[in-house]
């Protein structure tokens, strides 16, 4: 989720790059940099200026030494491979080639080894530097005069997601841009052209935009743009006129960041799974994270809020697939009950921000007692990863809305990877079952997109029930944490009282609350426990409660009891939480939208809670 900008024209490019980066800082802010081609009578040199931290750090550096040139690229980084540091900041330069990149290169390890064997020396931990070396190598092979062709050949060796901009000293009038599974847009000006990861970065200069499609390469010069595919075939496409305001462009046209982030989940989950699964070897890989499976007797998961709900689903997955016992603790409680943990135990913390004070304290406590500490986090090199022995990062990208959505589903994806990885190593998950599960997991992102398409139906339901004073959310098994999450989402952004309960517990108390005024949201997908949930629904119906069911498409019975049925694609029960949560996020969103609350910054809440 890095920000990218490029300029080629007749103006000094550095101020244009910085202005664009300022508009992109919400995409990532752990380092920033620019590369500018400086041309004079002696020839062309690249000036690369980059540093760790916010854009203001880069601006301070540029105040002392501002590169001067008409062609340049700029980047603001959200770390995925390699911690935030000066060395890992983009642009990356290899030989005469400079590259900025947004995305994840899946085969980075094998490419790095191959380039090292060819004598290439690396100065960063990033996957991006590999692209720079590959292009420089190809440029050398072809005599250095066809940058577009060198980029094309290099990209043929790369697997993964990328949006890149490339400069070379032997091509002082052009930028080559390319895209696969990460966004990139070209802005068409008069005697100048722009490249950006997002429209807002260049909206002040032009409204004529050409969105690159998967596997396309653009040769961008001040006089024009040529687009071709990875085979070198020319592509003609008319640009579009963008009518968004600057504010709505930042949200890519969505009304709120939360709504945008709900829509981003298919992409975020894909990125989190990318390069970490193999159907052939029926296994999940956790980057370099060593779970020390053979030594692990027990796992304790600690987290807060939404991340704790992910932990509850994680317990279900890990215990079922690996048979290692798992406890799940609220981090805010953990430290104060003298936890029994030590050598041979694994503490798995979960945190989007990596900064939650309670979770951080729990990690420190467990580490001090001798446990191995691993975290699942979204923000690279934040406090919790730094305090842990190792980190498995979700690749959700920056989450701006206070109500967590894509961070949650990527945590579920990461926990599924952990459970498969453990299950294969404890021997409880057979090869056949693992490969079946992995195939199904890879289908989840497209099913998520399908569910987001139900937004208009959910909007109608939200309008119908959004005046209620209380809501009850019910689920069984691994859908019980989703009931908790649905209730939390509604509370946080709509300020309506809501409770999540295991459906089987309803008769032990909450049933007393049910009457004609109480909407009951029930997670009732097909799978184990379905019949029991249907019995619970009958109990609600008998007390005139209003039932909103999330059920499996094709379920003929649900309509006979539910007042509203949101029908979602089928999935194995292990993976259902990745899907069942989406309608609940949308329901909370639309209820809050009708109420007119401040959805992205709800009252009394903060995005990361750094006090205990
Ligand atoms: O950054 P973390 O995942 O550690 O944050 C934990 C909670 O504060 C967080 O999930 C909170 O509950 C969200 N606002 C829920 O939407």
Coordinates of C-alpha atoms and ligand atoms in Angstrom, one line a residue:
X1 CA 0.0 0.0 0.0
X2 CA 2.8 2.4 -0.8
X3 CA 2.2 5.7 -2.7
X4 CA 3.8 6.3 -6.1
X5 CA 4.2 9.4 -8.2
X6 CA 6.1 10.1 -11.4
X7 CA 6.5 13.2 -13.6
X8 CA 8.0 13.9 -17.0
X9 CA 7.6 17.3 -18.6
X10 CA 9.0 20.8 -18.8
X11 CA 8.8 21.8 -15.2
X12 CA 11.1 21.2 -12.2
X13 CA 9.8 17.9 -11.0
X14 CA 10.8 17.8 -7.3
X15 CA 8.1 20.2 -6.0
X16 CA 5.5 18.3 -8.1
X17 CA 6.7 15.0 -6.7
X18 CA 6.5 16.3 -3.1
X19 CA 3.1 17.8 -3.6
X20 CA 1.8 14.5 -4.9
X21 CA 3.4 12.5 -2.1
X22 CA 1.7 14.7 0.4
X23 CA -1.6 13.6 -1.0
X24 CA -0.5 10.0 -0.8
X25 CA 0.9 9.9 2.7
X26 CA -2.3 8.2 4.0
X27 CA -1.2 5.1 2.0
X28 CA 2.1 4.7 4.0
X29 CA 4.3 6.8 6.0
X30 CA 7.3 4.9 7.3
X31 CA 9.8 6.3 4.8
X32 CA 9.8 8.4 1.6
X33 CA 12.1 9.3 -1.3
X34 CA 12.6 10.7 -4.7
X35 CA 14.8 10.0 -7.7
X36 CA 15.4 12.8 -10.3
X37 CA 17.3 12.6 -13.5
X38 CA 19.7 15.5 -13.7
X39 CA 20.9 16.2 -17.2
X40 CA 23.6 18.7 -18.2
X41 CA 26.3 18.9 -20.8
X42 CA 28.2 16.1 -19.0
X43 CA 25.3 13.7 -19.4
X44 CA 22.6 12.4 -17.1
X45 CA 23.0 11.4 -13.4
X46 CA 20.3 10.2 -11.0
X47 CA 19.9 12.0 -7.7
X48 CA 18.3 9.7 -5.1
X49 CA 17.2 11.3 -1.8
X50 CA 15.3 9.1 0.7
X51 CA 14.9 8.6 4.4
X52 CA 13.0 6.9 7.1
X53 CA 10.0 8.5 8.7
X54 CA 7.3 10.9 7.6
X55 CA 7.4 12.9 4.4
X56 CA 8.4 16.0 6.5
X57 CA 11.8 14.3 7.1
X58 CA 12.4 14.0 3.3
X59 CA 11.3 17.6 2.9
X60 CA 13.9 18.7 5.4
X61 CA 16.6 16.9 3.4
X62 CA 15.4 18.4 0.2
X63 CA 15.5 21.9 1.6
X64 CA 19.3 21.5 1.9
X65 CA 19.8 19.7 -1.4
X66 CA 17.0 19.8 -3.9
X67 CA 17.6 17.8 -7.1
X68 CA 17.0 19.7 -10.3
X69 CA 15.5 17.9 -13.3
X70 CA 12.4 17.5 -15.5
X71 CA 12.0 13.7 -15.0
X72 CA 11.5 12.1 -11.6
X73 CA 9.8 9.6 -9.4
X74 CA 8.7 9.7 -5.7
X75 CA 7.5 7.2 -3.2
X76 CA 6.0 7.0 0.3
X77 CA 6.4 3.5 1.8
X78 CA 4.3 1.1 3.8
X79 CA 6.7 -1.6 4.6
X80 CA 6.1 -5.2 3.6
X81 CA 9.6 -6.7 3.0
X82 CA 12.2 -5.1 5.2
X83 CA 11.7 -2.9 8.2
X84 CA 11.3 0.9 7.8
X85 CA 14.8 2.3 7.4
X86 CA 16.8 4.7 5.3
X87 CA 18.3 1.7 3.3
X88 CA 14.8 0.1 2.7
X89 CA 13.3 3.4 1.6
X90 CA 12.5 3.7 -2.1
X91 CA 13.7 4.6 -4.8
X92 CA 16.1 1.6 -5.1
X93 CA 19.0 2.1 -7.5
X94 CA 21.0 -0.7 -9.2
X95 CA 23.6 0.4 -11.8
X96 CA 21.9 3.1 -13.8
X97 CA 18.3 2.0 -13.0
X98 CA 16.1 3.5 -10.2
X99 CA 12.8 1.9 -9.2
X100 CA 9.8 2.6 -7.0
X101 CA 7.4 -0.2 -6.3
X102 CA 4.1 -0.9 -4.6
X103 CA 3.2 -4.6 -4.1
X104 CA 4.8 -7.9 -3.1
X105 CA 7.1 -10.0 -5.2
X106 CA 6.4 -13.6 -4.4
X107 CA 9.6 -15.2 -5.9
X108 CA 11.9 -12.6 -4.3
X109 CA 14.0 -15.2 -2.5
X110 CA 14.9 -17.2 -5.5
X111 CA 15.5 -14.1 -7.7
X112 CA 17.7 -12.6 -5.0
X113 CA 19.8 -15.8 -4.8
X114 CA 20.1 -16.0 -8.6
X115 CA 21.2 -12.3 -8.8
X116 CA 23.7 -12.8 -6.0
X117 CA 25.2 -15.8 -7.8
X118 CA 25.6 -13.5 -10.8
X119 CA 27.6 -11.1 -8.7
X120 CA 24.9 -8.5 -7.8
X121 CA 25.3 -6.9 -4.4
X122 CA 22.2 -5.8 -2.4
X123 CA 22.0 -2.8 -0.2
X124 CA 18.5 -3.3 1.2
X125 CA 16.2 -6.1 2.5
X126 CA 13.4 -5.1 0.0
X127 CA 11.9 -7.2 -2.8
X128 CA 12.0 -3.9 -4.9
X129 CA 15.7 -3.8 -5.2
X130 CA 15.5 -7.1 -7.0
X131 CA 13.5 -5.5 -9.7
X132 CA 16.0 -2.7 -10.1
X133 CA 18.8 -5.3 -10.5
X134 CA 16.9 -7.4 -13.0
X135 CA 16.1 -4.3 -15.2
X136 CA 19.7 -3.1 -15.0
X137 CA 20.9 -6.6 -16.0
X138 CA 18.5 -6.7 -19.0
X139 CA 19.5 -3.2 -20.0
X140 CA 23.2 -4.2 -20.0
X141 CA 22.4 -7.3 -22.1
X142 CA 20.6 -5.2 -24.7
X143 CA 23.3 -2.5 -25.0
X144 CA 21.5 -0.1 -22.8
X145 CA 19.3 1.7 -25.2
X146 CA 15.8 0.2 -24.8
X147 CA 14.5 0.7 -21.3
X148 CA 10.9 -0.4 -22.1
X149 CA 12.2 -3.7 -23.5
X150 CA 14.5 -4.2 -20.5
X151 CA 11.5 -3.7 -18.1
X152 CA 9.4 -6.1 -20.1
X153 CA 12.0 -8.8 -20.0
X154 CA 12.7 -8.3 -16.3
X155 CA 9.0 -8.5 -15.4
X156 CA 8.7 -11.8 -17.3
X157 CA 10.9 -13.2 -14.5
X158 CA 8.8 -11.7 -11.6
X159 CA 5.8 -13.3 -9.9
X160 CA 3.6 -11.3 -7.7
X161 CA 1.9 -7.9 -7.3
X162 CA 3.6 -4.7 -8.5
X163 CA 3.0 -1.2 -9.6
X164 CA 6.4 0.2 -10.6
X165 CA 8.0 3.3 -12.1
X166 CA 11.5 3.0 -13.6
X167 CA 14.1 5.6 -14.5
X168 CA 17.4 5.0 -16.3
X169 CA 20.3 7.3 -17.0
X170 CA 20.5 6.0 -20.6
X171 CA 16.8 7.0 -21.1
X172 CA 16.8 10.6 -19.8
X173 CA 13.4 11.5 -21.3
X174 CA 11.2 8.7 -20.2
X175 CA 9.7 6.8 -17.3
X176 CA 8.5 3.2 -17.7
X177 CA 5.5 2.3 -15.6
X178 CA 4.1 -1.2 -15.2
X179 CA 1.3 -2.8 -13.2
X180 CA 0.1 -6.1 -12.0
X181 CA -2.5 -6.4 -9.2
X182 CA -1.5 -3.1 -7.7
X183 CA -3.1 0.2 -8.8
X184 CA -1.4 2.6 -11.2
X185 CA -2.9 5.5 -13.1
X186 CA -1.4 7.7 -15.8
X187 CA -2.4 11.4 -15.9
X188 CA -2.3 13.1 -19.3
X189 CA -1.2 16.7 -19.4
X190 CA -0.2 19.2 -22.0
X191 CA 3.5 18.8 -22.7
X192 CA 3.8 16.8 -19.5
X193 CA 2.5 13.5 -18.1
X194 CA 2.1 12.0 -14.7
X195 CA 2.0 8.6 -13.1
X196 CA 0.5 7.8 -9.7
X197 CA -0.8 5.0 -7.5
X198 CA -3.9 7.0 -6.8
X199 CA -5.8 9.7 -8.5
X200 CA -5.5 12.4 -5.7
X201 CA -1.8 12.7 -6.2
X202 CA -2.2 14.2 -9.7
X203 CA -5.7 15.6 -9.6
X204 CA -4.4 19.1 -9.3
X205 CA -2.6 18.8 -12.7
X206 CA -5.0 16.9 -14.9
X207 CA -8.4 15.2 -14.9
X208 CA -7.6 13.1 -18.0
X209 CA -6.6 9.7 -16.7
X210 CA -5.7 6.3 -18.1
X211 CA -5.9 3.5 -15.7
X212 CA -3.4 0.7 -16.4
X213 CA -4.7 -2.8 -16.5
X214 CA -3.0 -6.0 -15.3
X215 CA 0.2 -6.9 -17.1
X216 CA 0.5 -3.5 -18.9
X217 CA 3.6 -1.5 -19.4
X218 CA 3.5 2.3 -20.2
X219 CA 6.3 4.2 -21.8
X220 CA 5.7 7.8 -20.5
X221 CA 7.4 10.8 -22.1
X222 CA 6.4 14.5 -22.1
X223 CA 5.1 14.2 -25.7
X224 CA 2.9 11.2 -25.1
X225 CA 2.3 7.7 -23.7
X226 CA 2.5 4.3 -25.3
X227 CA 1.0 1.3 -23.6
X228 CA 1.8 -2.4 -24.4
X229 CA 1.4 -5.7 -22.7
X230 CA 4.0 -8.1 -21.4
X231 CA 4.4 -9.6 -24.8
X232 CA 5.2 -6.2 -26.2
X233 CA 1.8 -5.9 -28.1
X234 CA 0.5 -2.3 -28.4
X235 CA -2.7 -1.4 -26.5
X236 CA -4.9 1.5 -27.4
X237 CA -7.4 2.8 -24.8
X238 CA -9.0 6.1 -24.5
X239 CA -8.4 8.1 -21.2
X240 CA -11.2 8.9 -18.8
X241 CA -12.3 12.3 -17.5
X242 CA -12.3 12.2 -13.7
X243 CA -15.1 14.2 -12.1
X244 CA -14.4 13.4 -8.4
X245 CA -13.6 16.1 -5.9
X246 CA -10.2 16.1 -4.3
X247 CA -11.7 14.8 -1.0
X248 CA -13.6 12.0 -2.5
X249 CA -10.6 11.0 -4.7
X250 CA -8.7 10.3 -1.5
X251 CA -11.4 7.7 -0.7
X252 CA -11.3 6.6 -4.3
X253 CA -14.9 7.8 -4.7
X254 CA -16.2 6.0 -1.6
X255 CA -18.1 8.1 1.0
X256 CA -16.0 6.9 3.9
X257 CA -12.7 5.1 4.5
X258 CA -14.5 2.3 6.3
X259 CA -16.6 1.7 3.2
X260 CA -13.5 1.7 1.0
X261 CA -11.7 -0.6 3.3
X262 CA -14.7 -3.1 3.3
X263 CA -14.4 -3.1 -0.4
X264 CA -10.6 -3.7 -0.3
X265 CA -10.9 -6.9 1.6
X266 CA -10.7 -9.3 -1.3
X267 CA -7.4 -7.6 -2.4
X268 CA -6.1 -7.4 1.2
X269 CA -6.7 -11.1 1.8
X270 CA -5.2 -12.0 -1.6
X271 CA -2.1 -10.0 -0.6
X272 CA -1.9 -11.7 2.8
X273 CA -2.0 -15.2 1.2
X274 CA 0.3 -14.3 -1.7
X275 CA 3.3 -16.5 -1.9
X276 CA 2.5 -18.3 1.3
X277 CA 0.4 -21.2 0.1
X278 CA 1.2 -24.2 -2.1
X279 CA -1.6 -26.5 -3.3
X280 CA 1.0 -28.9 -4.7
X281 CA 2.9 -29.4 -1.5
X282 CA -0.3 -28.9 0.6
X283 CA 1.4 -26.5 2.9
X284 CA 1.4 -22.9 4.2
X285 CA 4.6 -20.9 4.6
X286 CA 5.1 -18.2 7.2
X287 CA 8.0 -16.2 5.7
X288 CA 10.9 -16.8 8.1
X289 CA 8.7 -17.2 11.2
X290 CA 9.7 -20.3 13.1
X291 CA 6.9 -21.5 15.3
X292 CA 9.1 -24.2 16.9
X293 CA 6.3 -26.6 16.5
X294 CA 8.0 -29.7 17.9
X295 CA 8.6 -27.8 21.2
X296 CA 5.2 -26.2 21.5
X297 CA 2.9 -27.7 24.1
X298 CA 0.4 -24.9 24.3
X299 CA -0.4 -21.7 22.5
X300 CA -1.8 -18.5 24.2
X301 CA -3.3 -15.9 22.0
X302 CA -3.5 -12.4 23.3
X303 CA -5.2 -9.4 21.7
X304 CA -7.8 -6.6 22.2
X305 CA -11.1 -5.7 20.5
X306 CA -11.5 -6.9 17.0
X307 CA -8.1 -8.6 17.1
X308 CA -9.2 -10.6 20.1
X309 CA -12.2 -11.8 18.0
X310 CA -9.8 -12.9 15.3
X311 CA -7.9 -14.8 18.1
X312 CA -11.1 -16.6 19.1
X313 CA -11.5 -17.8 15.5
X314 CA -7.8 -18.7 15.5
X315 CA -8.3 -21.0 18.5
X316 CA -10.9 -22.8 16.7
X317 CA -8.7 -23.2 13.5
X318 CA -5.5 -24.1 15.3
X319 CA -7.0 -26.6 17.7
X320 CA -9.1 -28.3 15.0
X321 CA -6.3 -28.5 12.4
X322 CA -3.2 -29.1 14.6
X323 CA -4.7 -30.4 18.0
X324 CA -2.3 -28.0 19.9
X325 CA -4.3 -26.6 22.8
X326 CA -5.0 -22.8 22.5
X327 CA -6.1 -20.3 25.2
X328 CA -7.3 -16.9 24.1
X329 CA -6.9 -14.0 26.5
X330 CA -7.9 -10.4 26.4
X331 CA -4.5 -8.6 26.6
X332 CA -5.9 -6.1 29.1
X333 CA -6.7 -8.9 31.5
X334 CA -3.7 -11.2 30.8
X335 CA -1.0 -9.5 32.8
X336 CA -3.0 -9.1 35.9
X337 CA -3.8 -12.7 36.7
X338 CA -0.3 -14.1 36.9
X339 CA -0.4 -16.0 33.7
X340 CA 0.9 -19.5 33.6
X341 CA 3.3 -19.4 30.7
X342 CA 7.0 -20.3 30.2
X343 CA 9.5 -22.3 28.2
X344 CA 7.8 -24.6 25.7
X345 CA 4.8 -22.3 25.3
X346 CA 4.0 -20.0 22.4
X347 CA 2.4 -16.6 22.9
X348 CA 0.8 -15.4 19.7
X349 CA -0.3 -11.8 19.8
X350 CA -2.5 -10.2 17.3
X351 CA -2.6 -6.4 16.6
X352 CA -3.4 -4.3 13.6
X353 CA -1.5 -1.3 14.8
X354 CA 1.2 -3.2 16.6
X355 CA 1.0 -0.4 19.2
X356 CA -1.8 -1.4 21.5
X357 CA -0.4 -0.9 25.0
X358 CA -2.2 -3.8 26.6
X359 CA -1.1 -6.3 24.0
X360 CA 2.5 -5.0 24.1
X361 CA 2.6 -5.4 27.9
X362 CA 1.3 -9.0 27.5
X363 CA 4.0 -9.8 25.0
X364 CA 6.7 -8.4 27.2
X365 CA 5.4 -10.3 30.2
X366 CA 5.3 -13.7 28.3
X367 CA 8.7 -13.1 26.8
X368 CA 10.2 -12.3 30.2
X369 CA 8.7 -15.6 31.6
X370 CA 10.5 -17.6 28.8
X371 CA 7.8 -18.1 26.2
X372 CA 8.4 -17.8 22.5
X373 CA 6.5 -14.7 21.3
X374 CA 5.2 -14.4 17.8
X375 CA 2.9 -11.7 16.5
X376 CA 0.5 -11.2 13.7
X377 CA 0.6 -7.5 12.9
X378 CA -0.2 -5.1 10.1
X379 CA 2.2 -2.3 10.7
X380 CA 5.7 -3.5 10.0
X381 CA 8.3 -2.8 12.7
X382 CA 5.8 -1.3 15.1
X383 CA 6.3 -1.8 18.9
X384 CA 4.7 -5.3 19.2
X385 CA 6.8 -6.8 16.3
X386 CA 9.9 -5.2 17.8
X387 CA 9.1 -6.7 21.2
X388 CA 8.4 -10.2 19.7
X389 CA 10.8 -13.0 18.6
X390 CA 9.2 -12.9 15.1
X391 CA 6.3 -11.4 13.2
X392 CA 4.0 -12.6 10.5
X393 CA 2.6 -9.6 8.7
X394 CA -0.8 -9.2 7.3
X395 CA -0.7 -7.2 4.1
X396 CA -3.9 -5.2 4.6
X397 CA -2.2 -1.8 4.0
X398 CA -3.0 1.2 6.1
X399 CA -6.4 1.0 7.8
X400 CA -7.7 4.5 8.3
X401 CA -11.3 3.9 9.5
X402 CA -11.3 3.4 13.3
X403 CA -13.6 0.5 12.9
X404 CA -11.4 -2.4 11.9
X405 CA -12.5 -4.3 8.8
X406 CA -9.8 -5.4 6.4
X407 CA -7.3 -5.8 9.2
X408 CA -9.7 -8.3 10.8
X409 CA -10.2 -10.5 7.7
X410 CA -6.4 -10.4 6.9
X411 CA -5.8 -11.5 10.5
X412 CA -8.2 -14.4 9.9
X413 CA -6.3 -15.3 6.7
X414 CA -3.0 -15.2 8.6
X415 CA -4.4 -17.4 11.4
X416 CA -5.6 -19.9 8.7
X417 CA -2.0 -20.0 7.4
X418 CA -0.7 -20.6 10.9
X419 CA -3.2 -23.4 11.5
X420 CA -2.4 -25.2 8.2
X421 CA 1.3 -24.8 8.9
X422 CA 0.9 -26.3 12.4
X423 CA -1.5 -29.0 11.3
X424 CA 0.9 -30.2 8.6
X425 CA 3.8 -30.3 11.1
X426 CA 1.9 -32.0 14.0
X427 CA 0.6 -34.6 11.5
X428 CA -3.1 -34.0 12.2
X429 CA -3.8 -32.3 8.9
X430 CA -3.5 -34.8 6.1
X431 CA -2.0 -33.8 2.7
X432 CA -5.3 -34.4 1.0
X433 CA -7.3 -32.3 3.5
X434 CA -4.7 -29.5 3.5
X435 CA -4.6 -29.2 -0.3
X436 CA -8.5 -29.2 -0.4
X437 CA -8.5 -26.4 2.3
X438 CA -5.9 -24.4 0.5
X439 CA -7.9 -24.6 -2.8
X440 CA -10.9 -23.3 -1.0
X441 CA -8.9 -20.6 0.8
X442 CA -7.7 -19.3 -2.6
X443 CA -11.4 -19.0 -3.7
X444 CA -12.3 -16.8 -0.7
X445 CA -11.3 -13.4 -2.2
X446 CA -13.7 -13.7 -5.1
X447 CA -16.5 -14.8 -2.7
X448 CA -15.7 -11.7 -0.6
X449 CA -16.2 -9.6 -3.7
X450 CA -19.5 -11.4 -4.4
X451 CA -20.7 -10.5 -0.8
X452 CA -19.8 -6.9 -1.1
X453 CA -22.1 -6.9 -4.1
X454 CA -25.0 -7.5 -1.7
X455 CA -24.5 -4.0 -0.3
X456 CA -27.7 -2.6 -1.8
X457 CA -29.8 -5.3 -0.1
X458 CA -28.0 -4.8 3.2
X459 CA -28.6 -1.0 2.9
X460 CA -32.4 -1.7 2.7
X461 CA -32.2 -3.9 5.8
X462 CA -30.2 -1.3 7.7
X463 CA -32.9 1.3 6.9
X464 CA -35.7 -1.1 8.0
X465 CA -34.1 -1.9 11.4
X466 CA -31.7 0.9 12.1
X467 CA -34.1 2.6 14.5
X468 CA -33.9 -0.2 17.0
X469 CA -32.5 0.5 20.5
X470 CA -30.7 -2.8 20.9
X471 CA -29.5 -5.6 18.6
X472 CA -28.6 -9.2 19.4
X473 CA -26.0 -11.1 17.4
X474 CA -25.9 -14.9 17.5
X475 CA -23.5 -17.5 16.1
X476 CA -22.2 -20.9 16.9
X477 CA -18.7 -22.4 16.8
X478 CA -16.3 -20.2 14.8
X479 CA -19.2 -18.0 14.0
X480 CA -19.6 -17.0 17.6
X481 CA -16.6 -14.6 17.4
X482 CA -18.2 -13.2 14.3
X483 CA -21.4 -12.5 16.3
X484 CA -19.2 -10.6 18.8
X485 CA -17.5 -8.7 16.0
X486 CA -20.8 -7.8 14.4
X487 CA -22.0 -6.4 17.7
X488 CA -18.8 -4.5 18.2
X489 CA -19.0 -2.9 14.8
X490 CA -22.5 -1.8 15.3
X491 CA -21.7 -0.3 18.8
X492 CA -18.6 1.5 17.6
X493 CA -20.0 3.4 14.7
X494 CA -23.8 3.6 15.2
X495 CA -23.8 3.9 19.0
X496 CA -26.6 1.3 19.2
X497 CA -26.4 -1.1 22.1
X498 CA -25.6 -4.6 20.7
X499 CA -24.5 -7.9 22.2
X500 CA -23.0 -11.0 20.7
X501 CA -23.8 -14.4 22.1
X502 CA -23.2 -18.0 21.3
X503 CA -26.6 -19.1 19.9
X504 CA -26.8 -22.0 22.4
X505 CA -26.5 -19.6 25.3
X506 CA -29.5 -17.5 24.3
X507 CA -31.9 -19.7 26.3
X508 CA -29.7 -19.1 29.5
X509 CA -30.5 -15.4 29.7
X510 CA -30.6 -13.1 26.7
X511 CA -33.9 -14.7 25.5
X512 CA -35.6 -12.6 28.1
X513 CA -34.8 -9.5 26.0
X514 CA -36.4 -10.7 22.9
X515 CA -39.6 -9.0 21.8
X516 CA -41.0 -7.5 18.6
X517 CA -38.6 -4.5 18.9
X518 CA -35.4 -6.6 19.0
X519 CA -33.6 -7.4 15.8
X520 CA -31.6 -10.6 16.1
X521 CA -28.8 -11.1 13.6
X522 CA -28.1 -14.8 13.3
X523 CA -25.1 -16.4 11.5
X524 CA -26.6 -19.5 10.0
X525 CA -24.4 -20.8 7.2
X526 CA -24.7 -24.5 6.3
X527 CA -22.4 -26.7 8.2
X528 CA -22.0 -28.3 11.6
X529 CA -24.4 -26.8 14.1
X530 CA -26.8 -25.5 11.4
X531 CA -29.8 -27.5 12.7
X532 CA -29.1 -26.3 16.2
X533 CA -29.1 -22.7 15.0
X534 CA -32.4 -23.3 13.2
X535 CA -33.9 -24.4 16.6
X536 CA -32.6 -21.3 18.2
X537 CA -34.2 -19.2 15.5
X538 CA -37.5 -20.9 16.2
X539 CA -37.2 -19.8 19.8
X540 CA -36.6 -16.2 18.7
X541 CA -39.5 -16.4 16.3
X542 CA -41.8 -17.7 19.0
X543 CA -41.1 -14.5 20.9
X544 CA -41.7 -12.3 17.9
X545 CA -38.1 -11.2 17.6
X546 CA -37.1 -9.9 14.1
X547 CA -34.6 -12.3 12.5
X548 CA -31.9 -11.1 10.1
X549 CA -30.1 -14.2 9.0
X550 CA -26.8 -14.6 7.2
X551 CA -27.2 -17.9 5.4
X552 CA -25.8 -20.0 2.6
X553 CA -27.1 -19.3 -0.9
X554 CA -29.5 -22.1 -1.9
X555 CA -30.8 -22.6 1.7
X556 CA -34.5 -23.1 1.1
X557 CA -35.5 -23.3 4.8
X558 CA -34.0 -20.1 6.1
X559 CA -36.8 -18.0 4.5
X560 CA -39.4 -19.8 6.5
X561 CA -38.1 -18.4 9.8
X562 CA -36.0 -15.3 9.0
X563 CA -37.6 -11.9 8.3
X564 CA -34.5 -11.1 6.2
X565 CA -32.0 -13.5 4.6
X566 CA -28.7 -12.4 3.4
X567 CA -27.5 -15.3 1.2
X568 CA -23.8 -15.7 0.8
X569 CA -21.6 -18.2 -1.2
X570 CA -20.9 -21.6 0.4
X571 CA -17.5 -22.3 2.0
X572 CA -16.1 -25.0 4.2
X573 CA -17.0 -24.2 7.8
X574 CA -13.3 -23.5 8.7
X575 CA -13.3 -20.6 6.3
X576 CA -16.8 -19.2 6.9
X577 CA -15.8 -16.4 9.3
X578 CA -13.9 -14.8 6.4
X579 CA -17.2 -14.4 4.7
X580 CA -19.9 -14.2 7.3
X581 CA -18.4 -11.0 8.8
X582 CA -18.7 -9.0 5.7
X583 CA -22.6 -8.6 5.8
X584 CA -22.2 -7.5 9.4
X585 CA -19.6 -4.9 8.6
X586 CA -21.9 -3.6 5.9
X587 CA -25.0 -3.6 8.2
X588 CA -23.2 -1.6 10.8
X589 CA -21.9 0.8 8.2
X590 CA -25.3 1.5 6.7
X591 CA -27.0 1.8 10.0
X592 CA -24.4 4.4 11.1
X593 CA -24.7 6.1 7.7
X594 CA -28.4 6.6 8.1
X595 CA -27.9 7.9 11.6
X596 CA -25.3 10.3 10.3
X597 CA -22.5 9.4 12.8
X598 CA -18.9 10.2 12.2
X599 CA -18.1 6.7 10.8
X600 CA -14.4 7.0 10.2
X601 CA -13.7 8.7 13.6
X602 CA -16.5 7.6 16.0
X603 CA -16.8 9.4 19.3
X604 CA -14.5 8.5 22.2
X605 CA -12.4 6.1 20.1
X606 CA -8.9 6.1 18.8
X607 CA -7.3 4.0 16.0
X608 CA -4.6 2.7 18.2
X609 CA -5.0 2.6 21.9
X610 CA -1.5 3.3 23.4
X611 CA -2.7 3.7 27.0
X612 CA -3.4 0.8 29.4
Ligands
LIG1 O1 -4.4 -2.3 16.7 P1 -5.0 -3.4 17.4 O2 -5.5 -4.5 16.5 O3 -4.1 -3.9 18.5 O4 -6.3 -2.8 18.1 C1 -7.1 -3.5 19.0 C2 -8.4 -2.8 19.2 O5 -8.2 -1.5 19.8 C3 -9.2 -2.6 17.9 O6 -9.4 -3.8 17.2 C4 -10.5 -2.0 18.1 O7 -11.3 -2.8 18.9 C5 -11.2 -1.6 16.8 N1 -11.5 -0.2 16.8 C6 -12.3 -2.4 16.5 O8 -13.0 -2.0 15.3

